[in-house]
mmCIF file of C-alpha atoms and ligand atoms in Angstrom:
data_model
loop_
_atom_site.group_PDB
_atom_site.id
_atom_site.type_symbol
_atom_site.label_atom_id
_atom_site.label_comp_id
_atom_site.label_asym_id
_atom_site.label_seq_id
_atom_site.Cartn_x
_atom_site.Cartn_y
_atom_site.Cartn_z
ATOM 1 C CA UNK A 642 73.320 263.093 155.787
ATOM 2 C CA UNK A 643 73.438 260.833 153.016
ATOM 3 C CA UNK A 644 75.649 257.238 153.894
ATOM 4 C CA UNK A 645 78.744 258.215 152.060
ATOM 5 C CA UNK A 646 80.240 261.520 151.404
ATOM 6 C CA UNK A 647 81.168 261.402 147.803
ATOM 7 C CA UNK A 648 80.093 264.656 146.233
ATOM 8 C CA UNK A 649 80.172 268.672 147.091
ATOM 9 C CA UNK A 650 76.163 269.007 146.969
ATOM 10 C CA UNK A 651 75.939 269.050 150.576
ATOM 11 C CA UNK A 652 72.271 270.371 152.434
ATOM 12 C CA UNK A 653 72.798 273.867 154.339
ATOM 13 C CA UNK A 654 71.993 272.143 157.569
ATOM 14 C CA UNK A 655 74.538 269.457 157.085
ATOM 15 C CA UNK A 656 77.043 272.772 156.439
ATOM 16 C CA UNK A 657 76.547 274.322 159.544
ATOM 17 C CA UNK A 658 76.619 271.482 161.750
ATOM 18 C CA UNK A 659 80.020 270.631 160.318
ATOM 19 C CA UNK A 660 81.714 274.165 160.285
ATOM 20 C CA UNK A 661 80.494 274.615 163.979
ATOM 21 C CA UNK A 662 81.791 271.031 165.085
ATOM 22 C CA UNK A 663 85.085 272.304 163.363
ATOM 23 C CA UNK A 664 84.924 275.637 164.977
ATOM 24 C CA UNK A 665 84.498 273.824 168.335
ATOM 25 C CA UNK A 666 87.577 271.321 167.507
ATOM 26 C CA UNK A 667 89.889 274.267 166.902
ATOM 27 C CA UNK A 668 89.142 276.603 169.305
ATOM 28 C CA UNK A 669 89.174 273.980 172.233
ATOM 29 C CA UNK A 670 90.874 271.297 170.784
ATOM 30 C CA UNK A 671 88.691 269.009 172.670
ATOM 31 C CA UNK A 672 87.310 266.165 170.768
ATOM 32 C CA UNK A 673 84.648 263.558 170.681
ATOM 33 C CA UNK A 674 86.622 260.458 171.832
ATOM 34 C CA UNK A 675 85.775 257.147 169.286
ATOM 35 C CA UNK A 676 88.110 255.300 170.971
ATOM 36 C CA UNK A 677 88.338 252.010 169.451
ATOM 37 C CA UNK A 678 86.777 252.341 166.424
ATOM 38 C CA UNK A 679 88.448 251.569 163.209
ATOM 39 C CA UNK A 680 88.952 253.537 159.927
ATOM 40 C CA UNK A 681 90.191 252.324 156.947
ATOM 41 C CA UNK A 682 91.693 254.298 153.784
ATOM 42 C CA UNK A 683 92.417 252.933 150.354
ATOM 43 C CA UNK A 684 94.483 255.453 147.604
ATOM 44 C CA UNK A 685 94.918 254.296 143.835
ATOM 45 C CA UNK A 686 96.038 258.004 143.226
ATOM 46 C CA UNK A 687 98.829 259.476 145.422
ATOM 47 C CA UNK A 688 98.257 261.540 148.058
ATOM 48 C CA UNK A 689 100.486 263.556 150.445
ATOM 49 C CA UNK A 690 98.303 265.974 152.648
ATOM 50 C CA UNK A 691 95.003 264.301 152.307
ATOM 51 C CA UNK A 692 96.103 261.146 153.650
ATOM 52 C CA UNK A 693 97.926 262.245 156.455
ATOM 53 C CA UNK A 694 95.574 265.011 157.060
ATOM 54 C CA UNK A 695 93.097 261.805 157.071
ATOM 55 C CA UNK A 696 95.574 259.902 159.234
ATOM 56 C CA UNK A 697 96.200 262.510 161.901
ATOM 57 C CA UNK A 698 92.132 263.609 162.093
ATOM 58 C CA UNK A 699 91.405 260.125 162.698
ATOM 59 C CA UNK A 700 93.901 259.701 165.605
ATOM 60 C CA UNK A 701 92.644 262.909 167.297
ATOM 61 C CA UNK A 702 89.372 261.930 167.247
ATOM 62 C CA UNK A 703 90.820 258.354 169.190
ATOM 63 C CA UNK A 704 90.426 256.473 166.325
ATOM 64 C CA UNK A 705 93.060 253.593 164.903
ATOM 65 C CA UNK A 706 94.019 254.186 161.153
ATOM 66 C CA UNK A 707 95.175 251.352 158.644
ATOM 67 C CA UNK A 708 95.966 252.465 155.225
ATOM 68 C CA UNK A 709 96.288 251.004 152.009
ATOM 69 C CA UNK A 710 98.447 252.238 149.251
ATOM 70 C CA UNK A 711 97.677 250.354 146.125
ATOM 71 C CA UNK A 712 101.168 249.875 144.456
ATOM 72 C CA UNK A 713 103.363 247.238 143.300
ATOM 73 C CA UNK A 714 103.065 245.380 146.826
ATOM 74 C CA UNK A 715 99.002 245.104 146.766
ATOM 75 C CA UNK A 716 96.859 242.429 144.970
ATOM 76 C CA UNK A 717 96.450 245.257 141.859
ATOM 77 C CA UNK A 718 99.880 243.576 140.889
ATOM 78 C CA UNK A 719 98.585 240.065 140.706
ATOM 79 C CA UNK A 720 95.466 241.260 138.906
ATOM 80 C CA UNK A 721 92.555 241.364 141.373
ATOM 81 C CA UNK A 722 89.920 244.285 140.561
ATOM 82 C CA UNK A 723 89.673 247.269 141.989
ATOM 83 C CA UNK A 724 86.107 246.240 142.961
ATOM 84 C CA UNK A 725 87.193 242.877 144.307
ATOM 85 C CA UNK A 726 90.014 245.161 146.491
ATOM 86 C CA UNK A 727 87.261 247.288 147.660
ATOM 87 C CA UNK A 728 85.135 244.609 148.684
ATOM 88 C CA UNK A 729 87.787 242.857 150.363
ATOM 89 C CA UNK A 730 88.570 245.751 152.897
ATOM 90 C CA UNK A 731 85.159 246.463 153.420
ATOM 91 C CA UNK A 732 84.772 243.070 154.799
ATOM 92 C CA UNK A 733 87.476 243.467 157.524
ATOM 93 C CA UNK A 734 84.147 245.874 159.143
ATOM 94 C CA UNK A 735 86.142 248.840 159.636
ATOM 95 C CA UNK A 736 83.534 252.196 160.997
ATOM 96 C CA UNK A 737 84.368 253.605 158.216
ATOM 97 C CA UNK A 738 86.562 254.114 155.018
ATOM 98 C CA UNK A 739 88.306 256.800 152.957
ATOM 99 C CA UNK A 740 88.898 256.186 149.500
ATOM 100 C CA UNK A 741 90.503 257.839 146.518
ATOM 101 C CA UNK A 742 90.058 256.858 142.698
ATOM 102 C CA UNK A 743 90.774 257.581 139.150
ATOM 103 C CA UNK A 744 86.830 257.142 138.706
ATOM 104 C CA UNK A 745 84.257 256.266 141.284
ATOM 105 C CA UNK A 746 81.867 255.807 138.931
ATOM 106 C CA UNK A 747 83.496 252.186 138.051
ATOM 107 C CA UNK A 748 82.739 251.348 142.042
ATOM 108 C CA UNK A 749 79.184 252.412 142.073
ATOM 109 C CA UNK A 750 77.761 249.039 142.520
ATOM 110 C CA UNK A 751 80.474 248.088 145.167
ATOM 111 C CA UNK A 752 79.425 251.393 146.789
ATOM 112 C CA UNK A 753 75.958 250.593 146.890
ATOM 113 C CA UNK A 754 76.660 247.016 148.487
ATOM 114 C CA UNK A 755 78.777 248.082 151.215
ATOM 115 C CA UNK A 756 77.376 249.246 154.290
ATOM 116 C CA UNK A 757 79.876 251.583 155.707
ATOM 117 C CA UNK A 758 80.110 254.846 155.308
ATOM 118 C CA UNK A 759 83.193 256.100 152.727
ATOM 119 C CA UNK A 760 84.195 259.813 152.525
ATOM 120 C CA UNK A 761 85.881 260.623 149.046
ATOM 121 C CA UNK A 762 89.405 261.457 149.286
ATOM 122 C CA UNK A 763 89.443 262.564 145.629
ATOM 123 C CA UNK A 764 87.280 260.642 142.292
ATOM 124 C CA UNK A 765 89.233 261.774 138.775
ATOM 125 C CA UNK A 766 88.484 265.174 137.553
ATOM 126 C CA UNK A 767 85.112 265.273 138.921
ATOM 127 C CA UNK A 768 84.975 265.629 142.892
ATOM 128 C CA UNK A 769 87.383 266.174 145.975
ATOM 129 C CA UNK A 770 84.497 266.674 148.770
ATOM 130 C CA UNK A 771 86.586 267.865 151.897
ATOM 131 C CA UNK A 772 88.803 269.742 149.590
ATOM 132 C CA UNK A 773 85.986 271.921 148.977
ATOM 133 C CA UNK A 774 84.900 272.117 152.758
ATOM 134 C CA UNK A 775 87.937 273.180 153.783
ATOM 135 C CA UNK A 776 88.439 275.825 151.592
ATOM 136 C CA UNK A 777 85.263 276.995 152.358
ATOM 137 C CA UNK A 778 85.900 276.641 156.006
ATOM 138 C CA UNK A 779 89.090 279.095 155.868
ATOM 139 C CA UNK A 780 87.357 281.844 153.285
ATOM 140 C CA UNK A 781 84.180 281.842 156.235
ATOM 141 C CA UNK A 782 86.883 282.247 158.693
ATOM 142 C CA UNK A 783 88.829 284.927 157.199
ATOM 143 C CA UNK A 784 85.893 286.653 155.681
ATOM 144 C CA UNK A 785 83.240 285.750 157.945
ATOM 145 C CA UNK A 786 80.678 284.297 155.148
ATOM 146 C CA UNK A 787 80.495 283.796 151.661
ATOM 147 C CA UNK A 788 77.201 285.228 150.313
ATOM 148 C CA UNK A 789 78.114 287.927 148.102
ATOM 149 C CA UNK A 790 82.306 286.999 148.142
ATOM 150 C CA UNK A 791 84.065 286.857 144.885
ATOM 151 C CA UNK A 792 86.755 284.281 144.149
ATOM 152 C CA UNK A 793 88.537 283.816 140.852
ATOM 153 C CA UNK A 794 89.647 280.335 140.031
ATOM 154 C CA UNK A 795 93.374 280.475 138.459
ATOM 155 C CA UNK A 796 95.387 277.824 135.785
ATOM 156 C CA UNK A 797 94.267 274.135 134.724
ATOM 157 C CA UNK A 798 90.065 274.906 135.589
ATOM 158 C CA UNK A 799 89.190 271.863 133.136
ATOM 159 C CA UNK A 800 91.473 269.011 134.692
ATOM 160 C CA UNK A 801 90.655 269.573 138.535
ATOM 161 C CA UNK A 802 88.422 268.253 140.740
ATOM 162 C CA UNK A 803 89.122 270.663 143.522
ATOM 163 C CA UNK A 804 87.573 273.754 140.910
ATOM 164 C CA UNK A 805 84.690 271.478 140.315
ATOM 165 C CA UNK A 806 83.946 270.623 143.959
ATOM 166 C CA UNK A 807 84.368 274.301 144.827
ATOM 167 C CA UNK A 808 81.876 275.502 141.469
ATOM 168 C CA UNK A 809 79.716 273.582 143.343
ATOM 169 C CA UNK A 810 79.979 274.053 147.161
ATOM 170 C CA UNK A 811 81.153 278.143 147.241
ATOM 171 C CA UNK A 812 78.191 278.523 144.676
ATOM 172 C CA UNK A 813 75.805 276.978 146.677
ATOM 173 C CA UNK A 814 77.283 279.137 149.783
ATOM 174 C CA UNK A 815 76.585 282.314 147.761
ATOM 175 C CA UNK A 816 79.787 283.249 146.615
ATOM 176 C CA UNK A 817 80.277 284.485 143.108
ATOM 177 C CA UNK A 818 82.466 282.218 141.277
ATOM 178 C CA UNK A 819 84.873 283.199 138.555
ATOM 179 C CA UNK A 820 87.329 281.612 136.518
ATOM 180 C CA UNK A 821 90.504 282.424 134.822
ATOM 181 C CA UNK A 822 92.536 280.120 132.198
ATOM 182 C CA UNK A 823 93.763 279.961 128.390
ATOM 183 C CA UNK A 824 90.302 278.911 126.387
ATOM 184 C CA UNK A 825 91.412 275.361 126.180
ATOM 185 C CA UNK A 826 91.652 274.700 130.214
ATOM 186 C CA UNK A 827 88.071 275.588 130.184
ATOM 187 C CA UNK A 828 86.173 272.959 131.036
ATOM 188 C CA UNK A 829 83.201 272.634 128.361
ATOM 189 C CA UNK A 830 80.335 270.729 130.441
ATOM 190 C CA UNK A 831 77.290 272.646 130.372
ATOM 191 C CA UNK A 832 77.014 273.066 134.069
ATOM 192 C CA UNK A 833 80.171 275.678 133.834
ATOM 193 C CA UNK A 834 78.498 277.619 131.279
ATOM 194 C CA UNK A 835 77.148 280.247 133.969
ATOM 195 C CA UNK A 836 80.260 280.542 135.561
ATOM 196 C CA UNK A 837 82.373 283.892 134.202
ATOM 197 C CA UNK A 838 85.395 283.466 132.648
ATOM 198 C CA UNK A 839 88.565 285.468 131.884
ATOM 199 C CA UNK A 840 90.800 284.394 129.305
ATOM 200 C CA UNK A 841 93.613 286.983 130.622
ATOM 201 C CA UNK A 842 95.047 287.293 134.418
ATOM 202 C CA UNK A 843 95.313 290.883 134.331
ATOM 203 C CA UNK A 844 94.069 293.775 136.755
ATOM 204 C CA UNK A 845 90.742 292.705 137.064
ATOM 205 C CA UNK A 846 92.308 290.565 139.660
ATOM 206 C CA UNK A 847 91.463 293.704 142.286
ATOM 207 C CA UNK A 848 88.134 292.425 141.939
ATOM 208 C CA UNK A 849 88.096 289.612 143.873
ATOM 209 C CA UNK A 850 88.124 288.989 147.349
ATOM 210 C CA UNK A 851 89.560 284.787 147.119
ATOM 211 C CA UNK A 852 92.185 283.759 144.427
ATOM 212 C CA UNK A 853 92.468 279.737 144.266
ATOM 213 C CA UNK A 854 95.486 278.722 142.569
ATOM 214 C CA UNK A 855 95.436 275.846 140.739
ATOM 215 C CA UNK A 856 98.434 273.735 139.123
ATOM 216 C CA UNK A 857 98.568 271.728 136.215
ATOM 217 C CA UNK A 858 97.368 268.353 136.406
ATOM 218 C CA UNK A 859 99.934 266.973 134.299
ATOM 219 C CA UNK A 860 98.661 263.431 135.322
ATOM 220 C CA UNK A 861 95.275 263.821 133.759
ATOM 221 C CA UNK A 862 96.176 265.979 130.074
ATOM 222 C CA UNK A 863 93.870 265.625 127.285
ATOM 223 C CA UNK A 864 94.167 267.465 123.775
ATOM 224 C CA UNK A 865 95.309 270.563 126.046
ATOM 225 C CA UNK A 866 98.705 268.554 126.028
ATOM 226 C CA UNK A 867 100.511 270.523 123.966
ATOM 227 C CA UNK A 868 99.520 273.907 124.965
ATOM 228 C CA UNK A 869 100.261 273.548 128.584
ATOM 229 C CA UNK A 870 103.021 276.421 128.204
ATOM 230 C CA UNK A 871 99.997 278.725 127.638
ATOM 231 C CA UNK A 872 99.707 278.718 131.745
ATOM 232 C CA UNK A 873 102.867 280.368 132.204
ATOM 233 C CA UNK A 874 100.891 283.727 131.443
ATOM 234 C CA UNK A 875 98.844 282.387 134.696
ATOM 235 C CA UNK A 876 101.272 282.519 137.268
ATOM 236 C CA UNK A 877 100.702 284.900 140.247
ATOM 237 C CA UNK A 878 103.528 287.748 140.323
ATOM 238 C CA UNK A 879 104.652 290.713 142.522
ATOM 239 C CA UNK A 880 102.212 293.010 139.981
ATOM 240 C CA UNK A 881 98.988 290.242 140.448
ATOM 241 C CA UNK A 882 99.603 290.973 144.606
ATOM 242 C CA UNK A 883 99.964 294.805 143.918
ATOM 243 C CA UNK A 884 96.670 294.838 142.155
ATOM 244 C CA UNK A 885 94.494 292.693 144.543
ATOM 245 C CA UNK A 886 92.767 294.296 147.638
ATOM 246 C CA UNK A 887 94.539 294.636 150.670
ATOM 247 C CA UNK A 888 92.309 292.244 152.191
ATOM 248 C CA UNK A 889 92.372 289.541 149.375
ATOM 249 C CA UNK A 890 92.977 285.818 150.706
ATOM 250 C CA UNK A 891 95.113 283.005 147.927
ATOM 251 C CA UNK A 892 94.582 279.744 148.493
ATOM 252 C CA UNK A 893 95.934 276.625 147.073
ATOM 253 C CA UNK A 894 94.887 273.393 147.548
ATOM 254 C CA UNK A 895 98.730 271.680 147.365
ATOM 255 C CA UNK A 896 100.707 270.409 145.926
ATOM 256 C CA UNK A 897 102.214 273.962 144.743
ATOM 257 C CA UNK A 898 104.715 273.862 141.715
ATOM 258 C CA UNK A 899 107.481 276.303 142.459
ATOM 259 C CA UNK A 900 107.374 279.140 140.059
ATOM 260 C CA UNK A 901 104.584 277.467 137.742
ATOM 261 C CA UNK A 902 101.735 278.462 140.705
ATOM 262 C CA UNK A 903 103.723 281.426 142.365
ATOM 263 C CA UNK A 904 106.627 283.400 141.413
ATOM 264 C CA UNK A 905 109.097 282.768 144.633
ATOM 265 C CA UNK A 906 108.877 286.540 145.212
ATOM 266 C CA UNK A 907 105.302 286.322 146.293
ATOM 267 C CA UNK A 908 105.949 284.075 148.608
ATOM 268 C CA UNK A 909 105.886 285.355 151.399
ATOM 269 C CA UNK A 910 102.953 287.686 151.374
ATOM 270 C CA UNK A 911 100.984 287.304 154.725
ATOM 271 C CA UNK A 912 97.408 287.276 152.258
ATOM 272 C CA UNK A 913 98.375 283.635 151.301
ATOM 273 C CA UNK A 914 96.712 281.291 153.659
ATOM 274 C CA UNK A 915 97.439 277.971 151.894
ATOM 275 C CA UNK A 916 99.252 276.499 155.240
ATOM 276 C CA UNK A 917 95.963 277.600 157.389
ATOM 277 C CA UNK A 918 93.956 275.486 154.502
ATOM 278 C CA UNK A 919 95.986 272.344 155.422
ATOM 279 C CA UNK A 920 95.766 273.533 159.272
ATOM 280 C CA UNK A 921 91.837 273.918 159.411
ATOM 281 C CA UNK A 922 91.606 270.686 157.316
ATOM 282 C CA UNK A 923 92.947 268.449 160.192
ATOM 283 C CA UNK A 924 89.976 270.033 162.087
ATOM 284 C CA UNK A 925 86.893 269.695 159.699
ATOM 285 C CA UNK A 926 87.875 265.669 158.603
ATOM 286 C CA UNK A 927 87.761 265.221 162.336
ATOM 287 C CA UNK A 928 84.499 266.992 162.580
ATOM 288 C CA UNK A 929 83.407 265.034 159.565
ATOM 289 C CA UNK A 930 84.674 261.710 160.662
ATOM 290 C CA UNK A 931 83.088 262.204 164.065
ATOM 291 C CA UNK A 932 79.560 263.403 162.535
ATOM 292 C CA UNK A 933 79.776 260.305 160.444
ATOM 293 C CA UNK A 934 80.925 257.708 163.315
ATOM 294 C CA UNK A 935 78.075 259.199 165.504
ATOM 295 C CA UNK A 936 75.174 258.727 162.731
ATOM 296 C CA UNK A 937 76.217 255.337 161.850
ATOM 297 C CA UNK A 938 76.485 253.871 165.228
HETATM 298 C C1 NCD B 678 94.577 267.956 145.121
HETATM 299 C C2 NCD B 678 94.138 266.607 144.634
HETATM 300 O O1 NCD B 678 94.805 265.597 144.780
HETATM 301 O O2 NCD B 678 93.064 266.608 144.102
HETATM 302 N N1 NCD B 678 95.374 267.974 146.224
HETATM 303 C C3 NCD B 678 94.841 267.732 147.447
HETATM 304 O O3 NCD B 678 94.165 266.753 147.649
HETATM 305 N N2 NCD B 678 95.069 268.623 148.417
HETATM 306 C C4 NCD B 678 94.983 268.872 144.048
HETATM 307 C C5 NCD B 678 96.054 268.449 143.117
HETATM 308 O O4 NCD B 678 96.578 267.345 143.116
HETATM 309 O O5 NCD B 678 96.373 269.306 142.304
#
């Protein structure tokens, strides 16, 4: 395994180490006890279940947590860099350091100087690592594997990181990948041009054997600004559940808009698995964390 975790191209070795460390965690919920080491995590974007999910794998695993928000009550305010930030907490030696930013790209040198390992907790449009393992964690454990699955990827494909991490990852783990938006919430770099898409959420949905919601990043809107009411054609309805096989899984990666991701009649279908997602993710960050603590010691 590479020093930091910042990107979805992971080796199949490295894949099956980590599912079956998580499949250990959660069926015996005995861990690998780092008591006494440290981990740090640093968020310029918000965050809700990453963090804590962050937070409460670290503790399980026995490790202490500090975590730094960057708002109006960190340096940011008075001006320091985000580099200089970075730097700074890498300096108080924590094992190891989860980070989240608008664009990782910008930290690549500070990245390269540091030598503790940092797990991305999400980098701009382009990459949200254990987002992607842990939806491919939960579609392996409802549908045993993924060669030969097909998942459709639902609403704002251009603006997401999570669709981009999974492209990569649930591609790689031979599932056939699929996506479904208005034209202009396509994204247009070349490495999606493969990738099938539908510009209408119709009955083909009985097709597919995943359906990944995914909201509108209303944070991140480019010349797609204006046309954002084009998704409401997108939302999942009691006709999209009649359609899909009986055995279909949705997932969504949170935060879920009411009524812009799901109409509340769907609700409470028992083929929506997004609270398992968040479950099973507590398990593989501490499988990750503790895969990363060992190799570094
Ligand atoms: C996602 C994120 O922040 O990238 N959420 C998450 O981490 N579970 C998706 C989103 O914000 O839409």
């Amino acid at each position: 395994m590479s020093h930091h975790v910042l990107e979805s191209n992971f080796s199949h070795e490295f894949l099956e180490e980590l599912f079956s460390t998580t499949d250990l965690f959660l069926k015996s919920k005995k861990y690998t006890n780092f008591n006494g080491q440290l981990i740090a995590s640093i968020f310029y974007e918000p965050s809700t279940r990453t963090r804590s999910s962050f937070e409460i794998a670290a503790k399980r695993i026995g490790c202490n947590f500090v975590h730094l928000n960057i708002d109006a009550y960190t340096s940011s305010s008075k001006g320091e860099s985000d580099q200089d930030t970075l730097l700074n907490l890498a300096a108080m030696k924590p094992d190891l350091m989860i980070l989240r930013h608008s664009n990782f790209k910008c930290l690549s040198s500070v990245l390269e100087q540091i030598n503790i390992p940092v797990i991305s907790a999400g980098d701009g449009k382009k990459e949200h690592p254990t987002q992607a393992l842990l939806d491919a964690y939960t579609i392996r454990h409802f549908k045993t594997q993924l060669k030969g699955l097909k998942v459709l990827m639902i609403g704002d494909i251009k603006n997401s990181r999570v669709a981009n991490s999974n492209r990569v990852l649930l591609t790689k783990l031979g599932a056939e990948v699929s996506i479904c938006c208005p034209d202009i919430f396509k994204p247009n770099q070349p490495e999606w041009s493969d990738i099938p898409h539908y510009s209408h959420l119709d009955e083909k949905i009985k097709k597919f054997d995943v359906i990944m919601k995914l909201r509108l990043q209303k944070e991140r809107l480019g010349e797609e600004r204006d046309s954002f009411s084009d998704l409401r054609a997108f939302v999942l309805n009691p006709q999209h559940f009649e359609w899909s096989k009986k055995d279909a899984i949705f997932l969504h990666p949170g935060p879920k808009i009411d009524g812009e991701d799901f109409l509340p009649e769907v609700l409470n279908d028992s083929r929506i698995k997004i609270l398992k997602q968040v479950e099973f993710g507590v398990y593989l960050r501490s499988a990750l964390m503790s895969m990363m603590l060992e190799k570094s010691k």
